[in-house]
Amino acid sequence: MAVLIDPEKIDLDNIVPFFDKVQLSIATHIFVGGSTDINSQTENVVIAIKKVTKLPVILFPGDVKQITQKADGILFLSLLSGRNSEYLIEQQIKAAPFLKDATLEILPTGYILIDGQTVTATQKVSNTKPIAQKNTELILNTALAGQFLGKKLIYLEAGSGAKIPVKTNIITLLKDNLSIPLIVGGGIRTKKQLENAFNAGADLVVIGTAFENDATFFDDLKK
Ligand code: 1GP
């Protein structure tokens, strides 16, 4: 499980008790990022997190400005579900000079936005349409195209705060047809939903909003 920390929302004064709970939970990764980071807090937040955990800290950047060498790795995302060249290739070209000599691990990731029954920040900022959950063939073909393009990961994203997470039949369909790991996130706010995603075949499940709203949720997810 990856815990998603949004640099715009985290309360750094509360980081120690928050990470005490993370440490006791089944979390294996920390993702840091958001669709926007208006006050450019990503680097400060990564530095603060590295002080309180040994879990790998992976950037999940909304744009090139969120890149910092202080993290352990970066999801080098391409928004394959969209047709906005800015998020398909332009941001990646802008990021290249910052990553050329970087020590952080670069993880090429095909990012697929799925309709979670609400207009999410990802949709607004990227100005792209999510794929309907019923359009399973398009979702599968998009993920396969990502794999054939050489992506090392596929991220199925219902969007932060999605009303409904990615359905389990989609997770299973992709798991059965892909040979690369599958990340699933967006709208997962109960232990049951988390288990459903894992049982369907997700390799890593990302949760952000549910922990932001109530850190006692970690107590249900102890190691
Ligand atoms: C969003 O997949 C992540 O990019 C997590 O979503 O905030 O809804 O948990 P939530």
Short mmCIF file of C-alpha atoms and ligand atoms in Angstrom, two decimals:
data_model
loop_
_atom_site.label_atom_id
_atom_site.label_comp_id
_atom_site.label_asym_id
_atom_site.label_seq_id
_atom_site.Cartn_x
_atom_site.Cartn_y
_atom_site.Cartn_z
CA MET A 1 0.00 0.00 0.00
CA ALA A 2 1.22 3.50 -0.82
CA VAL A 3 0.23 6.46 1.31
CA LEU A 4 -0.23 9.55 -0.86
CA ILE A 5 0.88 12.80 0.71
CA ASP A 6 -0.35 15.97 -0.96
CA PRO A 7 2.17 18.78 -0.29
CA GLU A 8 -0.66 21.33 -0.35
CA LYS A 9 -2.59 19.53 2.36
CA ILE A 10 -0.14 17.91 4.78
CA ASP A 11 0.24 19.56 8.18
CA LEU A 12 3.99 19.41 8.85
CA ASP A 13 3.42 20.15 12.55
CA ASN A 14 1.55 16.88 12.77
CA ILE A 15 3.95 14.77 10.74
CA VAL A 16 5.45 12.78 13.63
CA PRO A 17 2.19 11.32 15.03
CA PHE A 18 0.92 10.78 11.46
CA PHE A 19 4.00 8.76 10.53
CA ASP A 20 3.91 6.85 13.81
CA LYS A 21 0.66 5.45 12.47
CA VAL A 22 2.07 4.90 8.96
CA GLN A 23 4.96 2.88 10.41
CA LEU A 24 2.62 0.48 12.21
CA SER A 25 0.46 -0.01 9.12
CA ILE A 26 0.88 -2.20 6.04
CA ALA A 27 2.20 0.80 4.06
CA THR A 28 5.24 -0.02 1.92
CA HIS A 29 5.66 3.22 -0.05
CA ILE A 30 5.09 6.93 0.39
CA PHE A 31 3.96 8.84 -2.69
CA VAL A 32 4.31 12.62 -2.67
CA GLY A 33 2.49 14.79 -5.15
CA GLY A 34 -0.64 16.55 -6.23
CA SER A 35 -2.25 17.96 -9.33
CA THR A 36 -0.87 21.32 -8.20
CA ASP A 37 1.67 22.56 -5.65
CA ILE A 38 1.01 26.28 -5.62
CA ASN A 39 3.47 27.11 -2.83
CA SER A 40 6.23 24.82 -4.14
CA GLN A 41 6.30 22.78 -0.94
CA THR A 42 7.17 19.38 -2.47
CA GLU A 43 10.88 19.45 -1.67
CA ASN A 44 10.34 20.63 1.93
CA VAL A 45 7.70 17.97 2.43
CA VAL A 46 9.96 15.22 1.04
CA ILE A 47 12.82 16.32 3.34
CA ALA A 48 10.47 16.29 6.34
CA ILE A 49 9.12 12.85 5.45
CA LYS A 50 12.60 11.36 4.96
CA LYS A 51 13.36 12.35 8.56
CA VAL A 52 10.47 10.33 9.97
CA THR A 53 10.40 7.16 7.83
CA LYS A 54 12.65 4.70 6.07
CA LEU A 55 9.93 3.75 3.57
CA PRO A 56 10.78 4.69 -0.03
CA VAL A 57 9.51 8.14 -0.97
CA ILE A 58 8.33 8.27 -4.57
CA LEU A 59 7.35 11.45 -6.38
CA PHE A 60 3.94 11.40 -8.02
CA PRO A 61 4.21 14.80 -9.67
CA GLY A 62 1.44 16.83 -11.20
CA ASP A 63 4.01 18.78 -13.17
CA VAL A 64 7.72 19.36 -13.69
CA LYS A 65 7.95 21.89 -10.83
CA GLN A 66 7.35 19.07 -8.33
CA ILE A 67 10.62 17.30 -9.14
CA THR A 68 13.17 17.12 -6.34
CA GLN A 69 16.30 15.03 -6.00
CA LYS A 70 15.53 14.48 -2.31
CA ALA A 71 13.10 11.63 -3.10
CA ASP A 72 14.05 8.00 -3.83
CA GLY A 73 12.18 7.67 -7.07
CA ILE A 74 9.74 9.30 -9.45
CA LEU A 75 6.72 7.99 -11.28
CA PHE A 76 7.59 9.33 -14.72
CA LEU A 77 3.99 9.62 -15.80
CA SER A 78 2.40 9.84 -19.20
CA LEU A 79 -1.36 10.42 -19.17
CA LEU A 80 -2.25 7.78 -21.75
CA SER A 81 -6.01 8.10 -21.36
CA GLY A 82 -5.89 11.75 -22.42
CA ARG A 83 -5.14 13.51 -25.67
CA ASN A 84 -3.51 16.59 -24.19
CA SER A 85 0.05 16.63 -25.51
CA GLU A 86 1.16 18.65 -22.46
CA TYR A 87 0.68 15.56 -20.24
CA LEU A 88 1.56 12.99 -22.90
CA ILE A 89 5.02 14.33 -23.75
CA GLU A 90 5.57 18.09 -23.16
CA GLN A 91 5.99 17.96 -19.37
CA GLN A 92 8.29 14.95 -19.80
CA ILE A 93 10.55 16.92 -22.17
CA LYS A 94 10.62 19.80 -19.66
CA ALA A 95 11.54 17.31 -16.91
CA ALA A 96 14.36 15.67 -18.84
CA PRO A 97 17.15 18.13 -17.92
CA PHE A 98 16.29 17.77 -14.21
CA LEU A 99 16.45 13.98 -14.44
CA LYS A 100 19.50 13.61 -16.68
CA ASP A 101 21.99 13.32 -13.81
CA ALA A 102 19.50 12.39 -11.13
CA THR A 103 20.15 9.65 -8.63
CA LEU A 104 16.48 9.04 -7.97
CA GLU A 105 14.98 5.99 -9.67
CA ILE A 106 12.92 6.83 -12.74
CA LEU A 107 9.82 4.66 -13.09
CA PRO A 108 8.15 5.04 -16.52
CA THR A 109 4.43 4.84 -15.77
CA GLY A 110 1.40 4.71 -18.03
CA TYR A 111 -1.25 6.74 -16.21
CA ILE A 112 -4.87 5.97 -17.06
CA LEU A 113 -7.67 8.15 -15.71
CA ILE A 114 -10.92 6.27 -15.15
CA ASP A 115 -14.27 7.89 -14.44
CA GLY A 116 -14.87 7.83 -10.68
CA GLN A 117 -18.25 9.63 -10.88
CA THR A 118 -16.87 13.01 -9.93
CA VAL A 119 -14.82 15.67 -11.70
CA THR A 120 -11.41 15.26 -10.08
CA ALA A 121 -8.46 17.64 -9.92
CA THR A 122 -6.57 15.38 -12.33
CA GLN A 123 -9.31 15.82 -14.91
CA LYS A 124 -9.49 19.60 -14.39
CA VAL A 125 -5.76 20.27 -14.38
CA SER A 126 -4.95 17.94 -17.27
CA ASN A 127 -8.01 19.06 -19.21
CA THR A 128 -8.62 15.49 -20.33
CA LYS A 129 -11.62 13.21 -20.14
CA PRO A 130 -11.50 10.04 -18.02
CA ILE A 131 -12.41 6.72 -19.65
CA ALA A 132 -15.83 5.37 -18.64
CA GLN A 133 -15.61 2.28 -16.43
CA LYS A 134 -17.86 0.38 -18.81
CA ASN A 135 -15.40 0.92 -21.65
CA THR A 136 -13.25 -1.99 -20.53
CA GLU A 137 -11.87 -2.72 -23.99
CA LEU A 138 -10.46 0.81 -24.35
CA ILE A 139 -9.00 0.68 -20.84
CA LEU A 140 -7.31 -2.66 -21.59
CA ASN A 141 -5.99 -1.53 -24.98
CA THR A 142 -4.67 1.71 -23.46
CA ALA A 143 -2.83 -0.24 -20.76
CA LEU A 144 -1.45 -2.74 -23.28
CA ALA A 145 -0.26 0.12 -25.50
CA GLY A 146 1.53 1.52 -22.45
CA GLN A 147 3.21 -1.81 -21.82
CA PHE A 148 4.29 -2.11 -25.47
CA LEU A 149 5.67 1.44 -25.32
CA GLY A 150 7.95 0.23 -22.56
CA LYS A 151 6.22 1.56 -19.45
CA LYS A 152 7.33 -0.29 -16.33
CA LEU A 153 4.08 0.32 -14.45
CA ILE A 154 0.44 1.01 -15.20
CA TYR A 155 -1.46 3.30 -12.80
CA LEU A 156 -5.24 2.97 -12.91
CA GLU A 157 -6.52 6.21 -11.40
CA ALA A 158 -10.11 7.07 -10.48
CA GLY A 159 -8.86 10.47 -9.29
CA SER A 160 -8.30 11.74 -5.79
CA GLY A 161 -11.55 11.81 -3.85
CA ALA A 162 -13.37 9.78 -6.51
CA LYS A 163 -16.89 8.76 -5.53
CA ILE A 164 -16.33 5.23 -6.77
CA PRO A 165 -12.95 3.51 -7.10
CA VAL A 166 -11.84 1.56 -10.16
CA LYS A 167 -14.09 -1.50 -10.38
CA THR A 168 -12.61 -4.89 -9.58
CA ASN A 169 -13.50 -6.41 -12.98
CA ILE A 170 -11.25 -3.80 -14.65
CA ILE A 171 -8.38 -4.51 -12.24
CA THR A 172 -8.66 -8.24 -12.92
CA LEU A 173 -8.90 -7.78 -16.68
CA LEU A 174 -5.70 -5.74 -16.72
CA LYS A 175 -3.90 -8.00 -14.28
CA ASP A 176 -4.71 -11.02 -16.46
CA ASN A 177 -3.44 -9.34 -19.61
CA LEU A 178 -0.43 -7.29 -18.50
CA SER A 179 3.02 -8.49 -17.55
CA ILE A 180 3.95 -5.29 -15.67
CA PRO A 181 2.80 -4.29 -12.16
CA LEU A 182 -0.51 -2.52 -11.70
CA ILE A 183 -1.07 0.42 -9.35
CA VAL A 184 -4.65 1.29 -8.43
CA GLY A 185 -5.87 4.43 -6.67
CA GLY A 186 -8.58 6.99 -6.25
CA GLY A 187 -11.59 6.89 -3.96
CA ILE A 188 -10.50 3.96 -1.78
CA ARG A 189 -11.62 4.79 1.74
CA THR A 190 -12.44 1.48 3.47
CA LYS A 191 -10.51 -1.65 4.37
CA LYS A 192 -12.97 -3.66 2.29
CA GLN A 193 -12.33 -1.56 -0.83
CA LEU A 194 -8.59 -1.93 -0.27
CA GLU A 195 -8.91 -5.71 0.05
CA ASN A 196 -11.15 -5.86 -3.00
CA ALA A 197 -8.51 -4.06 -5.08
CA PHE A 198 -5.75 -6.39 -3.89
CA ASN A 199 -7.87 -9.50 -4.36
CA ALA A 200 -8.73 -8.36 -7.89
CA GLY A 201 -5.04 -8.18 -8.74
CA ALA A 202 -3.67 -4.74 -7.84
CA ASP A 203 0.03 -4.89 -6.99
CA LEU A 204 0.00 -1.57 -5.14
CA VAL A 205 -2.99 0.40 -3.88
CA VAL A 206 -2.69 4.15 -3.29
CA ILE A 207 -4.71 5.93 -0.61
CA GLY A 208 -4.56 9.65 0.12
CA THR A 209 -7.84 11.37 0.98
CA ALA A 210 -9.05 8.75 3.49
CA PHE A 211 -5.88 9.19 5.57
CA GLU A 212 -6.02 12.99 5.26
CA ASN A 213 -9.57 12.95 6.59
CA ASP A 214 -9.00 10.43 9.36
CA ALA A 215 -5.58 9.10 10.35
CA THR A 216 -7.22 6.54 12.68
CA PHE A 217 -7.96 4.59 9.45
CA PHE A 218 -4.34 3.38 9.77
CA ASP A 219 -5.36 1.55 12.95
CA ASP A 220 -7.53 -0.79 10.83
CA LEU A 221 -4.57 -1.50 8.56
CA LYS A 222 -1.96 -2.70 11.03
CA LYS A 223 0.85 -4.98 9.87
C1 1GP B 1 -4.96 9.98 -6.23
O1 1GP B 1 -4.87 7.63 -6.48
C2 1GP B 1 -4.65 8.66 -5.59
O2 1GP B 1 -4.06 10.28 -7.22
C3 1GP B 1 -5.36 8.52 -4.29
O3 1GP B 1 -6.70 8.91 -4.34
O4 1GP B 1 -7.00 10.59 -2.53
O5 1GP B 1 -8.94 9.29 -3.40
O6 1GP B 1 -7.21 8.18 -2.00
P1 1GP B 1 -7.50 9.24 -2.99
#
